[in-house]
mmCIF file of C-alpha atoms in Angstrom:
data_model
loop_
_atom_site.group_PDB
_atom_site.id
_atom_site.type_symbol
_atom_site.label_atom_id
_atom_site.label_comp_id
_atom_site.label_asym_id
_atom_site.label_seq_id
_atom_site.Cartn_x
_atom_site.Cartn_y
_atom_site.Cartn_z
ATOM 1 C CA UNK A 239 -4.530 -2.154 -23.450
ATOM 2 C CA UNK A 240 -4.720 -0.574 -19.987
ATOM 3 C CA UNK A 241 -4.662 -3.963 -18.236
ATOM 4 C CA UNK A 242 -1.912 -5.214 -20.561
ATOM 5 C CA UNK A 243 0.180 -2.142 -19.753
ATOM 6 C CA UNK A 244 -0.187 -2.629 -16.008
ATOM 7 C CA UNK A 245 0.578 -6.331 -16.303
ATOM 8 C CA UNK A 246 3.729 -5.927 -18.403
ATOM 9 C CA UNK A 247 4.867 -3.043 -16.206
ATOM 10 C CA UNK A 248 4.760 -5.302 -13.162
ATOM 11 C CA UNK A 249 6.507 -8.130 -15.043
ATOM 12 C CA UNK A 250 9.438 -6.008 -16.187
ATOM 13 C CA UNK A 251 9.685 -4.166 -12.882
ATOM 14 C CA UNK A 252 9.893 -7.513 -11.129
ATOM 15 C CA UNK A 253 12.558 -8.710 -13.573
ATOM 16 C CA UNK A 254 14.534 -5.518 -12.988
ATOM 17 C CA UNK A 255 14.367 -6.080 -9.242
ATOM 18 C CA UNK A 256 15.600 -9.649 -9.699
ATOM 19 C CA UNK A 257 18.461 -8.633 -11.996
ATOM 20 C CA UNK A 258 19.646 -5.799 -9.733
ATOM 21 C CA UNK A 259 18.873 -7.644 -6.473
ATOM 22 C CA UNK A 260 16.689 -4.618 -5.609
ATOM 23 C CA UNK A 261 19.811 -2.466 -5.355
ATOM 24 C CA UNK A 262 20.203 0.953 -7.004
ATOM 25 C CA UNK A 263 22.789 1.366 -9.755
ATOM 26 C CA UNK A 264 24.814 4.582 -9.741
ATOM 27 C CA UNK A 265 28.018 6.114 -11.045
ATOM 28 C CA UNK A 266 26.906 6.746 -14.615
ATOM 29 C CA UNK A 267 29.205 8.593 -17.046
ATOM 30 C CA UNK A 268 28.768 12.301 -17.748
ATOM 31 C CA UNK A 269 27.141 11.591 -21.102
ATOM 32 C CA UNK A 270 24.270 9.786 -19.346
ATOM 33 C CA UNK A 271 23.916 12.495 -16.702
ATOM 34 C CA UNK A 272 23.978 15.380 -19.188
ATOM 35 C CA UNK A 273 20.266 15.281 -20.261
ATOM 36 C CA UNK A 274 19.231 15.506 -16.632
ATOM 37 C CA UNK A 275 21.847 17.814 -15.126
ATOM 38 C CA UNK A 276 23.449 19.665 -18.035
ATOM 39 C CA UNK A 277 22.732 23.274 -18.965
ATOM 40 C CA UNK A 278 23.307 25.511 -21.986
ATOM 41 C CA UNK A 279 22.632 29.099 -22.978
ATOM 42 C CA UNK A 280 22.965 31.129 -19.778
ATOM 43 C CA UNK A 281 22.300 28.220 -17.463
ATOM 44 C CA UNK A 282 19.062 26.959 -19.047
ATOM 45 C CA UNK A 283 18.681 23.262 -18.079
ATOM 46 C CA UNK A 284 18.937 20.789 -20.921
ATOM 47 C CA UNK A 285 15.985 18.868 -19.487
ATOM 48 C CA UNK A 286 13.797 21.985 -19.818
ATOM 49 C CA UNK A 287 14.812 22.418 -23.456
ATOM 50 C CA UNK A 288 14.072 18.746 -24.108
ATOM 51 C CA UNK A 289 10.548 19.175 -22.722
ATOM 52 C CA UNK A 290 9.879 22.266 -24.873
ATOM 53 C CA UNK A 291 11.218 20.601 -28.034
ATOM 54 C CA UNK A 292 9.176 17.468 -27.347
ATOM 55 C CA UNK A 293 5.976 19.442 -26.786
ATOM 56 C CA UNK A 294 6.447 21.495 -29.946
ATOM 57 C CA UNK A 295 7.254 18.371 -31.957
ATOM 58 C CA UNK A 296 4.224 16.439 -30.689
ATOM 59 C CA UNK A 297 1.967 19.487 -31.245
ATOM 60 C CA UNK A 298 3.074 19.713 -34.884
ATOM 61 C CA UNK A 299 2.746 15.950 -35.289
ATOM 62 C CA UNK A 300 -0.812 15.784 -33.932
ATOM 63 C CA UNK A 301 -2.161 18.863 -35.686
ATOM 64 C CA UNK A 302 -0.256 19.068 -38.962
ATOM 65 C CA UNK A 303 0.167 15.488 -40.113
ATOM 66 C CA UNK A 304 -2.303 12.962 -41.479
ATOM 67 C CA UNK A 305 -1.257 10.376 -38.902
ATOM 68 C CA UNK A 306 -1.835 12.860 -36.089
ATOM 69 C CA UNK A 307 -5.381 13.549 -37.268
ATOM 70 C CA UNK A 308 -5.949 9.814 -37.690
ATOM 71 C CA UNK A 309 -4.940 9.308 -34.061
ATOM 72 C CA UNK A 310 -7.605 11.811 -32.970
ATOM 73 C CA UNK A 311 -10.139 10.035 -35.200
ATOM 74 C CA UNK A 312 -9.367 6.617 -33.740
ATOM 75 C CA UNK A 313 -9.495 8.037 -30.214
ATOM 76 C CA UNK A 314 -12.878 9.607 -30.876
ATOM 77 C CA UNK A 315 -14.554 6.590 -32.466
ATOM 78 C CA UNK A 316 -12.635 3.483 -33.489
ATOM 79 C CA UNK A 317 -15.511 1.959 -35.418
ATOM 80 C CA UNK A 318 -16.161 5.139 -37.406
ATOM 81 C CA UNK A 319 -12.433 5.410 -38.129
ATOM 82 C CA UNK A 320 -12.359 1.808 -39.352
ATOM 83 C CA UNK A 321 -15.371 2.356 -41.603
ATOM 84 C CA UNK A 322 -13.613 5.428 -42.994
ATOM 85 C CA UNK A 323 -10.805 3.206 -44.234
ATOM 86 C CA UNK A 324 -8.243 3.756 -41.485
ATOM 87 C CA UNK A 325 -6.081 0.878 -40.296
ATOM 88 C CA UNK A 326 -7.051 1.194 -36.643
ATOM 89 C CA UNK A 327 -4.767 -1.559 -35.322
ATOM 90 C CA UNK A 328 -1.730 -0.100 -37.086
ATOM 91 C CA UNK A 329 -2.462 3.381 -35.731
ATOM 92 C CA UNK A 330 -2.870 2.054 -32.187
ATOM 93 C CA UNK A 331 0.417 0.155 -32.414
ATOM 94 C CA UNK A 332 2.157 3.360 -33.546
ATOM 95 C CA UNK A 333 0.627 5.248 -30.619
ATOM 96 C CA UNK A 334 1.764 2.607 -28.122
ATOM 97 C CA UNK A 335 5.247 2.571 -29.660
ATOM 98 C CA UNK A 336 5.525 6.371 -29.369
ATOM 99 C CA UNK A 337 4.306 6.190 -25.774
ATOM 100 C CA UNK A 338 6.898 3.533 -24.932
ATOM 101 C CA UNK A 339 9.671 5.576 -26.536
ATOM 102 C CA UNK A 340 8.671 8.706 -24.595
ATOM 103 C CA UNK A 341 8.589 6.753 -21.320
ATOM 104 C CA UNK A 342 12.053 5.342 -22.007
ATOM 105 C CA UNK A 343 13.393 8.787 -22.864
ATOM 106 C CA UNK A 344 11.877 10.239 -19.678
ATOM 107 C CA UNK A 345 13.541 7.434 -17.700
ATOM 108 C CA UNK A 346 16.927 8.362 -19.188
ATOM 109 C CA UNK A 347 16.435 11.992 -18.171
ATOM 110 C CA UNK A 348 15.480 10.894 -14.643
ATOM 111 C CA UNK A 349 18.547 8.666 -14.411
ATOM 112 C CA UNK A 350 20.649 11.618 -15.527
ATOM 113 C CA UNK A 351 19.148 13.876 -12.863
ATOM 114 C CA UNK A 352 19.545 11.400 -10.016
ATOM 115 C CA UNK A 353 22.669 9.619 -11.283
ATOM 116 C CA UNK A 354 20.907 6.524 -10.013
ATOM 117 C CA UNK A 355 18.762 3.827 -11.616
ATOM 118 C CA UNK A 356 16.316 1.947 -9.420
ATOM 119 C CA UNK A 357 13.414 -0.256 -10.585
ATOM 120 C CA UNK A 358 10.928 1.408 -8.224
ATOM 121 C CA UNK A 359 11.857 4.952 -9.259
ATOM 122 C CA UNK A 360 8.903 6.762 -10.788
ATOM 123 C CA UNK A 361 6.455 4.188 -9.444
ATOM 124 C CA UNK A 362 3.782 6.894 -9.094
ATOM 125 C CA UNK A 363 4.591 8.643 -12.374
ATOM 126 C CA UNK A 364 1.859 6.776 -14.250
ATOM 127 C CA UNK A 365 -0.837 8.168 -11.959
ATOM 128 C CA UNK A 366 0.621 11.657 -12.259
ATOM 129 C CA UNK A 367 0.585 11.307 -16.051
ATOM 130 C CA UNK A 368 -3.067 10.237 -16.079
ATOM 131 C CA UNK A 369 -4.047 13.073 -13.738
ATOM 132 C CA UNK A 370 -2.071 15.619 -15.774
ATOM 133 C CA UNK A 371 -3.746 14.593 -19.013
ATOM 134 C CA UNK A 372 -7.280 14.596 -17.646
ATOM 135 C CA UNK A 373 -6.836 17.882 -15.771
ATOM 136 C CA UNK A 374 -5.376 19.330 -18.978
ATOM 137 C CA UNK A 375 -8.550 18.582 -20.908
ATOM 138 C CA UNK A 376 -7.758 15.208 -22.473
ATOM 139 C CA UNK A 377 -10.919 13.109 -22.546
ATOM 140 C CA UNK A 378 -10.634 9.757 -20.811
ATOM 141 C CA UNK A 379 -12.978 8.484 -23.528
ATOM 142 C CA UNK A 380 -10.525 9.560 -26.230
ATOM 143 C CA UNK A 381 -10.546 11.837 -29.245
ATOM 144 C CA UNK A 382 -10.177 15.162 -27.421
ATOM 145 C CA UNK A 383 -7.381 17.158 -25.857
ATOM 146 C CA UNK A 384 -4.265 19.100 -26.751
ATOM 147 C CA UNK A 385 -0.613 18.607 -25.944
ATOM 148 C CA UNK A 386 -0.450 22.075 -24.357
ATOM 149 C CA UNK A 387 -3.344 21.148 -22.095
ATOM 150 C CA UNK A 388 -1.311 18.242 -20.750
ATOM 151 C CA UNK A 389 1.535 20.677 -20.041
ATOM 152 C CA UNK A 390 -0.822 22.819 -17.956
ATOM 153 C CA UNK A 391 -2.062 19.693 -16.194
ATOM 154 C CA UNK A 392 1.518 18.635 -15.445
ATOM 155 C CA UNK A 393 2.310 22.041 -13.988
ATOM 156 C CA UNK A 394 -0.802 21.887 -11.791
ATOM 157 C CA UNK A 395 0.109 18.425 -10.501
ATOM 158 C CA UNK A 396 3.655 19.619 -9.787
ATOM 159 C CA UNK A 397 2.356 22.651 -7.903
ATOM 160 C CA UNK A 398 0.006 20.382 -5.949
ATOM 161 C CA UNK A 399 2.815 17.997 -4.991
ATOM 162 C CA UNK A 400 5.122 20.859 -4.011
ATOM 163 C CA UNK A 401 2.361 22.399 -1.934
ATOM 164 C CA UNK A 402 1.795 19.106 -0.123
ATOM 165 C CA UNK A 403 5.534 18.859 0.544
ATOM 166 C CA UNK A 404 5.608 22.402 1.913
ATOM 167 C CA UNK A 405 2.799 21.694 4.376
ATOM 168 C CA UNK A 406 4.564 18.515 5.467
ATOM 169 C CA UNK A 407 2.121 16.001 3.980
ATOM 170 C CA UNK A 408 3.427 12.444 3.968
ATOM 171 C CA UNK A 409 4.006 10.451 0.785
ATOM 172 C CA UNK A 410 0.983 8.307 1.671
ATOM 173 C CA UNK A 411 -1.244 11.366 1.953
ATOM 174 C CA UNK A 412 0.054 12.637 -1.373
ATOM 175 C CA UNK A 413 -1.069 9.387 -2.989
ATOM 176 C CA UNK A 414 -4.527 9.850 -1.480
ATOM 177 C CA UNK A 415 -4.791 13.423 -2.754
ATOM 178 C CA UNK A 416 -3.588 12.560 -6.273
ATOM 179 C CA UNK A 417 -6.006 9.627 -6.357
ATOM 180 C CA UNK A 418 -8.889 11.913 -5.393
ATOM 181 C CA UNK A 419 -7.831 14.410 -8.053
ATOM 182 C CA UNK A 420 -7.912 11.661 -10.696
ATOM 183 C CA UNK A 421 -11.365 10.475 -9.611
ATOM 184 C CA UNK A 422 -12.785 14.003 -9.624
ATOM 185 C CA UNK A 423 -11.173 14.790 -12.987
ATOM 186 C CA UNK A 424 -12.570 11.609 -14.591
ATOM 187 C CA UNK A 425 -16.010 12.316 -13.090
ATOM 188 C CA UNK A 426 -15.988 15.831 -14.528
ATOM 189 C CA UNK A 427 -14.868 14.435 -17.887
ATOM 190 C CA UNK A 428 -17.742 11.926 -17.920
ATOM 191 C CA UNK A 429 -20.238 14.661 -17.011
ATOM 192 C CA UNK A 430 -18.845 16.866 -19.771
ATOM 193 C CA UNK A 431 -19.098 14.050 -22.324
ATOM 194 C CA UNK A 432 -22.681 13.300 -21.243
ATOM 195 C CA UNK A 433 -23.621 16.976 -21.547
ATOM 196 C CA UNK A 434 -22.103 17.178 -25.035
ATOM 197 C CA UNK A 435 -23.912 14.010 -26.126
ATOM 198 C CA UNK A 436 -27.196 15.376 -24.775
ATOM 199 C CA UNK A 437 -26.752 18.681 -26.581
ATOM 200 C CA UNK A 438 -26.025 16.839 -29.831
ATOM 201 C CA UNK A 439 -29.200 14.766 -29.450
ATOM 202 C CA UNK A 440 -31.250 17.890 -28.849
ATOM 203 C CA UNK A 441 -29.667 19.596 -31.865
ATOM 204 C CA UNK A 442 -30.430 16.551 -34.040
ATOM 205 C CA UNK A 443 -34.087 16.586 -32.992
ATOM 206 C CA UNK A 444 -34.373 20.245 -33.950
#
């Protein structure tokens, strides 16, 4: 799935560049800009409210619905989930569909904020998303993590990027730093998983 995602991303990004002749599209109507630039209730940005509503909705979905628990089960051990009677392929398709919808919705908010659509916009967002999830406690091996942990991870990545901007770090250096953060986070996750597996083996022997 990871390779398929990268491959299709490059295909559709290339098609977008061909269709637009690599030129940005701007001048969107107010309705399109509203999710990114609008505000309600004493100046609170609409985009902020969208994020909060999305996080609350996903939290309820993952923790209070059967499908949400099934997603955790499949992430933890696909074979065990299949033997338990779960339709693993169907659950994975639902997860990918939700992910695609969320990415499209995020793109609409970004277009609203910038009033510009460009195929290369958000080209580093996928790495930021991976880093945010892993830093927030989501296991790269699957089956663990909370939606609120990803929010904390996102805030940390944002603070890191802002800090790099404040010290005058170039965009290239920012990529290096984020890449190192991802590698360290994955390494820590693997060590944590190994430690948990070892403790379980010791407990089973006792």
